[in-house]
Short mmCIF file of C-alpha atoms in Angstrom, two decimals:
data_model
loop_
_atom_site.label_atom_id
_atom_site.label_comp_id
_atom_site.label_asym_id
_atom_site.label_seq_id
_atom_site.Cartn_x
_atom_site.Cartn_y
_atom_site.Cartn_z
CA UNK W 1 0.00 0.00 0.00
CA UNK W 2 1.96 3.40 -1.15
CA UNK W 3 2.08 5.90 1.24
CA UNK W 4 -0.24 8.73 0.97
CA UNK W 5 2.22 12.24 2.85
CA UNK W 6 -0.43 15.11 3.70
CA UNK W 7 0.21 18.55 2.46
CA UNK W 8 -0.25 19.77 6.29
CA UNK W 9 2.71 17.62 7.34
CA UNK W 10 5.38 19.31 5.44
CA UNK W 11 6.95 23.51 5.79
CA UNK W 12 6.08 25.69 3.24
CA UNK W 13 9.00 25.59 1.50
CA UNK W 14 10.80 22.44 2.17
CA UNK W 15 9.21 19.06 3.02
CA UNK W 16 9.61 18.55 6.88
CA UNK W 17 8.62 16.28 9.64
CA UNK W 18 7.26 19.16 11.99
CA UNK W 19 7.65 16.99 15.07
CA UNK W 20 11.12 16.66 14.95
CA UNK W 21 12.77 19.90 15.03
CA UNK W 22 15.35 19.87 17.68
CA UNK W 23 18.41 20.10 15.89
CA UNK W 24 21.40 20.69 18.59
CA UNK W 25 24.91 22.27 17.47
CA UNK W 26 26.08 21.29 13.60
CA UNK W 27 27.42 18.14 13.14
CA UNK W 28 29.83 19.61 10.68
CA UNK W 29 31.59 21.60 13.53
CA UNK W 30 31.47 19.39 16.59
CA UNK W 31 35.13 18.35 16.80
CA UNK W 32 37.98 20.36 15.31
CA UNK W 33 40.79 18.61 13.62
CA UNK W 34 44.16 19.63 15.76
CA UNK W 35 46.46 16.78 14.69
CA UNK W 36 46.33 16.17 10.97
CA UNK W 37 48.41 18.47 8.84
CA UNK W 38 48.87 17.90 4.93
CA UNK W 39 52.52 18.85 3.55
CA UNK W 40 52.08 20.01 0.00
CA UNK W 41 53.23 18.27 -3.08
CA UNK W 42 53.64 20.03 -6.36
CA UNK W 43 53.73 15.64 -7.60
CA UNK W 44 51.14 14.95 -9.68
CA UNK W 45 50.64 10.72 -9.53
CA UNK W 46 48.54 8.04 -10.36
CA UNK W 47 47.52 4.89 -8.49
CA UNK W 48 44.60 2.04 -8.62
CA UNK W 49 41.40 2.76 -6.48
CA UNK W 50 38.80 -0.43 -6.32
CA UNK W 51 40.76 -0.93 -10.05
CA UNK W 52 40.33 2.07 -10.92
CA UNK W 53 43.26 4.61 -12.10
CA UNK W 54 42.96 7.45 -10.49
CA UNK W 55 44.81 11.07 -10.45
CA UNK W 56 47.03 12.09 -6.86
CA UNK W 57 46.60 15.50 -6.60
CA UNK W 58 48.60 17.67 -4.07
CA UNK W 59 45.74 20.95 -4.26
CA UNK W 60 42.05 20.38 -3.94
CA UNK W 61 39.67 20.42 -7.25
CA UNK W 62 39.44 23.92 -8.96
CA UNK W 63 35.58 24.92 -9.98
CA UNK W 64 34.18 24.92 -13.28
CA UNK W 65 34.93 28.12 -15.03
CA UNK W 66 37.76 28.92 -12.15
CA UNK W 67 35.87 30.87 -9.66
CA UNK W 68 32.53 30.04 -7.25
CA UNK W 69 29.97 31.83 -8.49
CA UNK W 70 27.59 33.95 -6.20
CA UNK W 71 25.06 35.84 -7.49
CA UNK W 72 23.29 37.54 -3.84
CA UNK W 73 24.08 41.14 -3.87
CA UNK W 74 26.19 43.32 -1.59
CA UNK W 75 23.52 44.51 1.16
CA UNK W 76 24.58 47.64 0.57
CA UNK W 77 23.09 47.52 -2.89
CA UNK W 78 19.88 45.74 -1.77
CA UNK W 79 17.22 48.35 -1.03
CA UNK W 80 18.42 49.75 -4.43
CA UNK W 81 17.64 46.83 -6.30
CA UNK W 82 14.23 46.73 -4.12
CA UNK W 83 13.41 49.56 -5.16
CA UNK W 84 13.95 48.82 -8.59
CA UNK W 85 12.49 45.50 -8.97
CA UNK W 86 9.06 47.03 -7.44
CA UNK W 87 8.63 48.37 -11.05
CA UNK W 88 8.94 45.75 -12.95
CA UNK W 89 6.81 42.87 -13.91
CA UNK W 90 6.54 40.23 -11.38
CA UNK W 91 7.01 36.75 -11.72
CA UNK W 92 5.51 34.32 -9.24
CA UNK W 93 8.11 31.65 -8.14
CA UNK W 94 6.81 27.67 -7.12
CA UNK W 95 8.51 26.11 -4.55
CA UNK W 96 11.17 24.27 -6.65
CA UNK W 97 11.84 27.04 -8.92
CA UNK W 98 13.19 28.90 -5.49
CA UNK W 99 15.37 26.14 -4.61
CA UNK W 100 17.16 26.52 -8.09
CA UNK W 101 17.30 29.82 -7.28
CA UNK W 102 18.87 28.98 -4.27
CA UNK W 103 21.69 26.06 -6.42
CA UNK W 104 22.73 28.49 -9.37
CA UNK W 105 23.11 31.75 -6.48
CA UNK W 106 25.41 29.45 -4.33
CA UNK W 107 27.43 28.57 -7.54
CA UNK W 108 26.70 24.46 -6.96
CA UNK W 109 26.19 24.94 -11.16
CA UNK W 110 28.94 27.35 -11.55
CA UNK W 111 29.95 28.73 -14.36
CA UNK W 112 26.20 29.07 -14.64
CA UNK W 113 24.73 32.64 -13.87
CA UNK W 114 21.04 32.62 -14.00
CA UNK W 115 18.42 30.41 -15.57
CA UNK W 116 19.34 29.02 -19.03
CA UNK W 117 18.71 31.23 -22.33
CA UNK W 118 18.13 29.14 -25.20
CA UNK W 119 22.00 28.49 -26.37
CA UNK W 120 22.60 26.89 -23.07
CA UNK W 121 19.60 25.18 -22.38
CA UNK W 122 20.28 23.48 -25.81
CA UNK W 123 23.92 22.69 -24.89
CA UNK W 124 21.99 20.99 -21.99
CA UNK W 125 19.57 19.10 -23.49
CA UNK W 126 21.19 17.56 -26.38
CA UNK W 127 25.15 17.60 -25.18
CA UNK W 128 25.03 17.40 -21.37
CA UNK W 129 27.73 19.82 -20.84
CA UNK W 130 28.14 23.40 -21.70
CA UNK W 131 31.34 25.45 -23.52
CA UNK W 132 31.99 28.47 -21.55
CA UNK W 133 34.11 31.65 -22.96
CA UNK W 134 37.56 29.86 -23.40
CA UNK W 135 36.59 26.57 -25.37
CA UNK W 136 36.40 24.45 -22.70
CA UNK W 137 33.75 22.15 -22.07
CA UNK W 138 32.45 21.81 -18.63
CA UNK W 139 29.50 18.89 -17.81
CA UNK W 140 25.82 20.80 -17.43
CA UNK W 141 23.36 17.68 -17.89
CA UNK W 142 20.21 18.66 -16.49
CA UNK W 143 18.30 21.91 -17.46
CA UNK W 144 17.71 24.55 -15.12
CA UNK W 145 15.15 26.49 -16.18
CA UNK W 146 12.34 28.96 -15.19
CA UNK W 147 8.80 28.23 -16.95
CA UNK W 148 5.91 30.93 -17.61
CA UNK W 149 2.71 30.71 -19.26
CA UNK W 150 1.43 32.58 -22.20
CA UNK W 151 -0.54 35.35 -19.68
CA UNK W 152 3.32 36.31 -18.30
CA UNK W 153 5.17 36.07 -21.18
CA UNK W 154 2.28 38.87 -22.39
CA UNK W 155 2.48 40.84 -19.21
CA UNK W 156 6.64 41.03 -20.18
CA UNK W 157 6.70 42.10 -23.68
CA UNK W 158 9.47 43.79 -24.90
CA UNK W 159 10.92 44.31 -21.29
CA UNK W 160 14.33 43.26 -20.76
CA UNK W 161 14.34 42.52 -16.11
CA UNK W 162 11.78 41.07 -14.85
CA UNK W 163 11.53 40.83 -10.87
CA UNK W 164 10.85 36.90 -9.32
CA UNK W 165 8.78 36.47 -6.08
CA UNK W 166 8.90 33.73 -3.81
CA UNK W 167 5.97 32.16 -2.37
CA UNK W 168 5.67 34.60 0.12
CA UNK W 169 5.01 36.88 -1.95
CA UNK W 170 8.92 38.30 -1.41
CA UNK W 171 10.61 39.65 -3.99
CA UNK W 172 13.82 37.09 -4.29
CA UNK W 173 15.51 37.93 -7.15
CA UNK W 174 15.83 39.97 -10.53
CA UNK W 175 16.71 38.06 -13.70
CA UNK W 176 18.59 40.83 -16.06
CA UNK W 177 18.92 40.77 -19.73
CA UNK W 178 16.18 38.04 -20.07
CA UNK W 179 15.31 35.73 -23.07
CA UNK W 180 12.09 34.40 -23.81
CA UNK W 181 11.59 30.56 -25.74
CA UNK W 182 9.31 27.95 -26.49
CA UNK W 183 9.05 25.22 -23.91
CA UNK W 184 9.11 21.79 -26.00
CA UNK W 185 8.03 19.41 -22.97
CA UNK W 186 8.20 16.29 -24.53
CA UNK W 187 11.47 17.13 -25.83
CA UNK W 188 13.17 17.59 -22.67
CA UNK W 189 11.21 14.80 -20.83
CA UNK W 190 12.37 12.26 -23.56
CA UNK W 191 15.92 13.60 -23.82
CA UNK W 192 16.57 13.90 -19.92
CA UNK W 193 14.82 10.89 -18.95
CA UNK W 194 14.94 8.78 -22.12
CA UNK W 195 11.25 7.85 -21.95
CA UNK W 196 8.14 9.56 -21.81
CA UNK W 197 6.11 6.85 -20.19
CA UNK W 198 3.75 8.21 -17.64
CA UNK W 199 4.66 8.60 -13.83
CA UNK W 200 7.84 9.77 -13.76
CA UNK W 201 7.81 12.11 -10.23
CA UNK W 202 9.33 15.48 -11.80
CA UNK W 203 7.64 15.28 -14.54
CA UNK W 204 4.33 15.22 -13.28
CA UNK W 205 4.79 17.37 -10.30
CA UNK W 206 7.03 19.86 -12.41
CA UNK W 207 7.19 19.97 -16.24
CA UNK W 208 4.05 18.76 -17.22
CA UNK W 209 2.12 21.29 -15.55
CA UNK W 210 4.84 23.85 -16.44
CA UNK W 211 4.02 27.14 -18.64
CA UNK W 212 4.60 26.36 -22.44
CA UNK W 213 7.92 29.33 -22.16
CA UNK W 214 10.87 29.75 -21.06
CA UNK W 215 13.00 32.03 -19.41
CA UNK W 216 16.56 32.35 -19.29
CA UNK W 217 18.71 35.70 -17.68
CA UNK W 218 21.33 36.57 -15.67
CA UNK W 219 20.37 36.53 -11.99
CA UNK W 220 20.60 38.65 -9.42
CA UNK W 221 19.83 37.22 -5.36
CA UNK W 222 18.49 40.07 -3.14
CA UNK W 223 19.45 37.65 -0.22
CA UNK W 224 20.40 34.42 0.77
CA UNK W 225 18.08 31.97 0.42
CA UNK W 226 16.55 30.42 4.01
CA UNK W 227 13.97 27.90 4.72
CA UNK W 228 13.74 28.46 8.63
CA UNK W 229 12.83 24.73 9.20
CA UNK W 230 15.47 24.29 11.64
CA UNK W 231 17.92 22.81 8.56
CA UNK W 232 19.55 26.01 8.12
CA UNK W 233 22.69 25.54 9.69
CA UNK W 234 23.35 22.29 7.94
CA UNK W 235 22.92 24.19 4.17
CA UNK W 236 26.63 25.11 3.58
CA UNK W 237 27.45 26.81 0.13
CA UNK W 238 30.17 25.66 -1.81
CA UNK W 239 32.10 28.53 -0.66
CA UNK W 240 31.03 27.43 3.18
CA UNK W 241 32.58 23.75 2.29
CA UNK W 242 35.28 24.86 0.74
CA UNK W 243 36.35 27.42 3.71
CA UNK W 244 35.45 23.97 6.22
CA UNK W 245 38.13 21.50 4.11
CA UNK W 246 40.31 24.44 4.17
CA UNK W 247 39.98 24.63 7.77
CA UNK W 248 40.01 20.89 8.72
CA UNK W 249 42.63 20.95 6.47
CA UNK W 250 41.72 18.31 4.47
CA UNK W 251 44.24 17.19 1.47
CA UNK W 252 41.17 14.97 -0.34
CA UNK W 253 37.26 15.66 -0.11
CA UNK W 254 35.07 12.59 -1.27
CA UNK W 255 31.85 13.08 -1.47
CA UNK W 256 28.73 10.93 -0.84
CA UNK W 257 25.11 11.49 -2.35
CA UNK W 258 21.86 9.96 -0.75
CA UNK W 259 18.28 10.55 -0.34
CA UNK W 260 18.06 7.78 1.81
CA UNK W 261 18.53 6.88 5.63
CA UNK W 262 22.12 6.08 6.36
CA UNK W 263 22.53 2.17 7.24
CA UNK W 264 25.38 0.26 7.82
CA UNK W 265 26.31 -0.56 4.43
CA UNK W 266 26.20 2.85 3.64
CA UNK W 267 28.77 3.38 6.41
CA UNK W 268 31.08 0.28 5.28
CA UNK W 269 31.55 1.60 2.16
CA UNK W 270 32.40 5.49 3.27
CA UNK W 271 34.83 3.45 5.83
CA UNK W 272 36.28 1.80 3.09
CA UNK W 273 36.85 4.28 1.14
CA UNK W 274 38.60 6.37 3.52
CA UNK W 275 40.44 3.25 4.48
CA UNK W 276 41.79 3.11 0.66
CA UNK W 277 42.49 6.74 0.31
CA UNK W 278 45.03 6.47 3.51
CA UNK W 279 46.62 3.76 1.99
CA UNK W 280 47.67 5.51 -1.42
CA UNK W 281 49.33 7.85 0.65
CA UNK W 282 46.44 11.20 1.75
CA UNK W 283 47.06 11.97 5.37
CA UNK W 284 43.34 13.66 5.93
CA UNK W 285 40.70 12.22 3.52
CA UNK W 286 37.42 13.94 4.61
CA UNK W 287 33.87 12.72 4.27
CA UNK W 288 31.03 15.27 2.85
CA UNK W 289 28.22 13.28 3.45
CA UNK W 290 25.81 15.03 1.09
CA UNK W 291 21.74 14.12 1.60
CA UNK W 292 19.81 15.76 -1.22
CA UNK W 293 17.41 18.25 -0.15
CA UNK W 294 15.51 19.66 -3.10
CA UNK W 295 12.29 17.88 -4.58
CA UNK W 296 11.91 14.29 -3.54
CA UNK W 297 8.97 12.04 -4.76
CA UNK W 298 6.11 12.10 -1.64
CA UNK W 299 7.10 8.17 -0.68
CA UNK W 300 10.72 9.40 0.08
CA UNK W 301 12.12 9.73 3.65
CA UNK W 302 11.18 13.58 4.47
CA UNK W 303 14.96 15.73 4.82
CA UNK W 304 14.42 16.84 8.53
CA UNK W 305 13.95 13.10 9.41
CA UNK W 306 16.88 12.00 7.65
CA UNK W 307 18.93 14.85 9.22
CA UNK W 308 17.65 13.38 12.69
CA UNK W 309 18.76 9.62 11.48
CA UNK W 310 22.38 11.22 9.96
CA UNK W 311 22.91 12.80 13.70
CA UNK W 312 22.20 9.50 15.33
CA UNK W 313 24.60 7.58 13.28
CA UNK W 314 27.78 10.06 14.37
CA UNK W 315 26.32 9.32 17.64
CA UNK W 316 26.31 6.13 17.68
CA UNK W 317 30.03 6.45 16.38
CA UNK W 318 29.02 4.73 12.83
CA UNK W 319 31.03 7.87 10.96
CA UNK W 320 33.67 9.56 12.59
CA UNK W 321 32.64 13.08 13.33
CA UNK W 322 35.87 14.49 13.26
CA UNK W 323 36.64 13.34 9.13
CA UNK W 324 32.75 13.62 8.44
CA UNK W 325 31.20 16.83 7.32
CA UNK W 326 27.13 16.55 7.44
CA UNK W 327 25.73 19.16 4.91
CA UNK W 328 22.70 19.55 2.61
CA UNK W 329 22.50 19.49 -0.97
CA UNK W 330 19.80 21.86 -1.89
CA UNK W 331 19.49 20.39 -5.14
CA UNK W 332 15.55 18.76 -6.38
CA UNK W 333 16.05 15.83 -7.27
CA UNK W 334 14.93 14.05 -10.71
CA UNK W 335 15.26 10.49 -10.74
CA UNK W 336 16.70 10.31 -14.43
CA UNK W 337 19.89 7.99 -13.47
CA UNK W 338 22.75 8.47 -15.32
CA UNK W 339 22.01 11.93 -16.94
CA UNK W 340 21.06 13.46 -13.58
CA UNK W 341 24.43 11.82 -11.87
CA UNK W 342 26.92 13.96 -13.90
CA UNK W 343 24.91 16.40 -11.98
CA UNK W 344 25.82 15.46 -8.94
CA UNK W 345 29.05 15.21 -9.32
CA UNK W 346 29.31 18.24 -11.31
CA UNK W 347 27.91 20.41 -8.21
CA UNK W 348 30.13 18.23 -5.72
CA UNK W 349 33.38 19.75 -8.29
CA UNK W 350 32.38 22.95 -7.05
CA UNK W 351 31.57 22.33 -3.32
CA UNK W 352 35.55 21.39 -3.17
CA UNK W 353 35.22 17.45 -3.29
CA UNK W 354 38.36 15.93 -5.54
CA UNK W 355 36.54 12.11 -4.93
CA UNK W 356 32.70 10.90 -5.85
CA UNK W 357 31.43 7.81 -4.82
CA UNK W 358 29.24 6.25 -7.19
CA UNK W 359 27.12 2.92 -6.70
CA UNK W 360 24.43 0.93 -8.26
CA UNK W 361 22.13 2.46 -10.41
CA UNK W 362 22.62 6.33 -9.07
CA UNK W 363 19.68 9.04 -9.04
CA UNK W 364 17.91 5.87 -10.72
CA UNK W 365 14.03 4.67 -9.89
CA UNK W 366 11.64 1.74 -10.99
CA UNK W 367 10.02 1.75 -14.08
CA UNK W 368 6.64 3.88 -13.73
CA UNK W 369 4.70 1.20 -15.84
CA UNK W 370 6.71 -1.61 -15.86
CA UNK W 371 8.43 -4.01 -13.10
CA UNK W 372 11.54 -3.17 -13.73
CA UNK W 373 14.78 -0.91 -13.29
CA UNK W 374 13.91 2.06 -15.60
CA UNK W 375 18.05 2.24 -16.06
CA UNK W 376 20.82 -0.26 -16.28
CA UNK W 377 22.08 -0.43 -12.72
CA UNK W 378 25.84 -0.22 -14.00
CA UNK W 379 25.52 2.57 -16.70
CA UNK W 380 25.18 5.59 -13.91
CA UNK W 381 29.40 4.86 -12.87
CA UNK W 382 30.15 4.21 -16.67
CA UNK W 383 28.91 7.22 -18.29
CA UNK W 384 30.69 8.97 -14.69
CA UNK W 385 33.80 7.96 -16.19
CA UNK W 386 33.16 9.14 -19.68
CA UNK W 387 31.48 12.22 -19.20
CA UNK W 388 32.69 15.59 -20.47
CA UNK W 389 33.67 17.92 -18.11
CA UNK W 390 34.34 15.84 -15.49
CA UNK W 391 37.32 14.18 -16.42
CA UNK W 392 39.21 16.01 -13.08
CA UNK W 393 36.99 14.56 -10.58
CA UNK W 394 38.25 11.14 -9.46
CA UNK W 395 34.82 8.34 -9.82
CA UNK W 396 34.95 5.77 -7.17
CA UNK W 397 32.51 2.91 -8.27
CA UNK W 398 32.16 1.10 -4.70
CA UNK W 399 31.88 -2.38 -4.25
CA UNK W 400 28.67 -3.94 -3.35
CA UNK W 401 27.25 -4.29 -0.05
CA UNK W 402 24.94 -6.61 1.69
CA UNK W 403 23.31 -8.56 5.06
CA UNK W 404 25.24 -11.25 5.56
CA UNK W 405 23.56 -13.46 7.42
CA UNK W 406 26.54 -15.36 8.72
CA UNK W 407 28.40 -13.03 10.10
CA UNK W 408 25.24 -10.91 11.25
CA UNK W 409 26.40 -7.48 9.92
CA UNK W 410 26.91 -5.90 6.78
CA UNK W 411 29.26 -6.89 4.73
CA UNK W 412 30.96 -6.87 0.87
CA UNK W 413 28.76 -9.09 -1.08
CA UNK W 414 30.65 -12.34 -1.95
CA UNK W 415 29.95 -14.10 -5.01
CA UNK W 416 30.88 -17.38 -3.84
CA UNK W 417 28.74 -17.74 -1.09
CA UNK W 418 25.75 -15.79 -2.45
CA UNK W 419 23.28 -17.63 -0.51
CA UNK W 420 24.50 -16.09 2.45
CA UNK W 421 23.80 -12.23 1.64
CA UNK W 422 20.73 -10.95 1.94
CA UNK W 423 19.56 -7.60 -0.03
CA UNK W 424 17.90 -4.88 2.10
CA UNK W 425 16.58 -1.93 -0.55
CA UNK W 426 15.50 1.41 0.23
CA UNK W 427 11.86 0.08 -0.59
CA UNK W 428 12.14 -2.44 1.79
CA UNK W 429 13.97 -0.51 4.18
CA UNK W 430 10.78 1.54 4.15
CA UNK W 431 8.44 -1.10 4.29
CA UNK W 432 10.19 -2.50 7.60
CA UNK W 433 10.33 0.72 9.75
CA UNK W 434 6.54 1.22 8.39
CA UNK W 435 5.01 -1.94 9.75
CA UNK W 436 7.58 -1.80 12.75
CA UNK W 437 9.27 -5.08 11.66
CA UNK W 438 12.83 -5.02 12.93
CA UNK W 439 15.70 -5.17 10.37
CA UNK W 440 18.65 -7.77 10.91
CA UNK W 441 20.48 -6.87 13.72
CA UNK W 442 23.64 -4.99 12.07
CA UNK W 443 21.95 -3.29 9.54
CA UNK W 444 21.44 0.35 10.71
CA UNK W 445 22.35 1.23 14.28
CA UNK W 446 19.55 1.59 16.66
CA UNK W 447 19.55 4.92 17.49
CA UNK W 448 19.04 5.84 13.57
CA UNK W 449 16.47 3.19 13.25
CA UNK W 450 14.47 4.67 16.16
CA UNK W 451 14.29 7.65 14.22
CA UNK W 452 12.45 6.21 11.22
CA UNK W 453 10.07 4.27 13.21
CA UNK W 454 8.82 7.26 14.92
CA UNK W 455 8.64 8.84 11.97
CA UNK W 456 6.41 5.93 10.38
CA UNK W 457 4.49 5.52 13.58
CA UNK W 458 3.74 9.55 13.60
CA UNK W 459 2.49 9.19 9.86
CA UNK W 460 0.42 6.08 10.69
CA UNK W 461 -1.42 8.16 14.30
CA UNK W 462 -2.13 11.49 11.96
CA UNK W 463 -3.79 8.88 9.49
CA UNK W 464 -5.98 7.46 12.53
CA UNK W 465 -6.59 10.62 13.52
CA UNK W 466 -10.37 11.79 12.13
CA UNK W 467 -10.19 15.30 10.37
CA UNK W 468 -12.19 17.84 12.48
CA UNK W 469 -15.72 18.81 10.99
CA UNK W 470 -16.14 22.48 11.09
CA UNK W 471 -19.79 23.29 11.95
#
């Protein structure tokens, strides 16, 4: 039985868990690093990583385009720009087009300065990458773009700024120097997500009931944005991150993406990795541990609880928190596999990480119609290490990890004793802490699995709960 999320149950802006929104100090500053120092090598070498070759690089990753970009004005300059963007024409921003306001402001899509005009949304769609002013080619695979309907683009005409409001009726931004073009939906659905079979999540939440324009410009941010759900302090800019390696002074970043609870497997394979990474010879690999917090489809773990479960597995001394940094990824998220995973690795270039961990089928989902994977597991790490742009970002493919029921704990899945492993997915994750069946002992640690049955058992007492009858 899918699970049905109310529209009361979540913060304007962000989807949130309102009953759990003590969040103490920031994981990402509880212990400061005071013994690890990294000498500096001008060396450039290679070694093997999981069979992998992989560059040794004494400096931390440079951005795309060279420099972070961020596009919030000096506040000296803001009640100018107020006062200017009260005469233009107003455009009325949905929930997810503020977060990407919020990713291309923060430079996670630098060299990217606003929404895409039509050149670059083009370069997009049909190339996955972008060629900025010198001739290089850096990876752009997913649009971002601003939609309006035929009544706006009407309201603009031959204007050249337009002002964008936030759902609160705030004015957020103003997009400069602005191009208006035609919106081919089924274009970009088939080209992003190679099908146009009905029920993909973004799709139907986002595009298809999109305007049939749009809007590309240079953006200006008339302040940072906030959600004030509590998160706040975990939502560090790629400037922030960078400024935090700096300071823990890290000499490699490798960076983790999930949407998901954390569970032990999860936690081998960081281990692991980290493990590796001290063995070819880094004295202070850190972890960014990097939950998504955009968009996600209405049966996915909701971002504050996940934030809750992350915190409980430092705790519970899972992850170290003094080589783990706990931050959000503002990003929505797609579910279009391997075209939306040069994404994520593309932002994660510009957060600072040098390292990307990449498993089985990445950013993928189940077929909407059809009972089975909607992409080949494997091709999400291949095209990784193919893609244009990101040929300076080392791809760690990790090894597979399972229950194994032997040995009572998580484990690397062994081939030749197959029988023995047992496969624990998200779904059925899900499915245990819903109907408060207890997982194998081992496979998440009990403090973060306390989390998610609350969670499940809070959904399950609103559902009892009769709605009130107003007289």
């Amino acid at each position: 039985m899918s699970l049905t999320i109310k529209l009361t149950h979540f913060n304007l802006l962000t989807k949130t868990h309102n009953k759990n929104q003590n969040f103490k100090t920031p994981i990402y500053h509880t212990n400061k690093l005071s013994k690890s120092f990294f000498l500096g090598s001008t060396k450039t070498t290679r070694k093997m990583l999981g069979g992998h070759v992989v560059k040794i690089k004494s400096s931390l990753i440079e951005p795309d385009g060279g420099v972070v970009i961020d596009l919030v004005v000096k506040e000296n300059e803001k009640d100018l720009k107020l006062l200017e963007a009260e005469k233009m024409v107003k455009i009325g921003l949905k929930k997810i087009d503020l977060e990407w306001v919020h990713v291309i402001s923060e430079g996670w899509a630098s060299p990217l300065k606003g929404f895409m005009r039509e050149n670059e949304y083009l370069q997009s769609l049909h190339f996955n990458s972008l060629r900025i002013g010198n001739g290089s080619v850096v990876n752009m695979s997913l649009p971002i773009v601003l939609d309006i309907d035929d009544e706006t683009k009407e309201k603009i005409g031959s204007d050249n700024d337009v002002a964008l409001v936030g759902p609160d009726q705030t004015v957020v931004a103003i997009l400069r120097s602005i191009e208006i073009y035609k919106h081919n939906k089924e274009e970009r659905i088939a080209r992003t997500w190679g099908t146009i079979a009905p029920g993909l999540p973004y799709v139907e939440e986002v595009i298809t009931p999109a305007g049939n324009w749009l809007i590309g410009g240079d953006l200006e941010v008339l302040a940072p944005i906030k959600y004030n759900d509590g998160l706040d302090h975990y939502r560090l800019s790629p400037k922030q991150l960078r400024e935090e390696f700096d300071r823990r002074q890290a000499d490699a970043v490798f960076a983790f993406q999930l949407r998901n609870p954390v569970h032990n497997g999860h936690a081998l394979l960081m281990n692991d990795t980290r493990k590796r990474l001290l063995d070819m010879g880094y004295k202070n690999p850190i972890l960014l541990l990097h939950p998504l917090g955009g968009y996600t489809k209405a049966d996915d773990v909701p971002l504050d609880v996940r934030m809750e479960q992350h915190s409980k597995v430092l705790e519970d001394g899972v992850l170290d928190p003094e080589t783990t940094i706990v931050s959000i990824f503002p990003s929505p998220m797609h579910y279009a596999g391997p075209t939306e995973v040069q994404w994520h690795a593309k932002a994660r270039i510009n957060a600072g990480a040098n390292f990307y961990i990449v498993g089985r089928d990445p950013a993928g989902m189940g077929h909407p119609t059809e009972k089975r994977d909607l992409y080949d597991p494997d091709h999400g790490k291949k095209v990784l290490s193919m893609a244009p742009g990101l040929e300076k970002l080392n791809i760690l493919p990790f090894r597979v990890a399972a229950y194994d029921t032997v040995a009572k704990k998580m484990a690397f899945f062994d081939p030749s004793r197959a029988k023995d492993f047992l496969f624990i997915s998200g779904t059925k994750m899900r499915t245990y802490a819903r109907t408060g069946e207890s997982p194998p002992d081992g496979f998440m640690c009990p403090g973060g699995w306390d989390v998610l049955v609350n969670y499940y058992a809070s959904l399950q007492a609103e559902e009892a709960t009769p709605a009130a009858v107003s007289a």
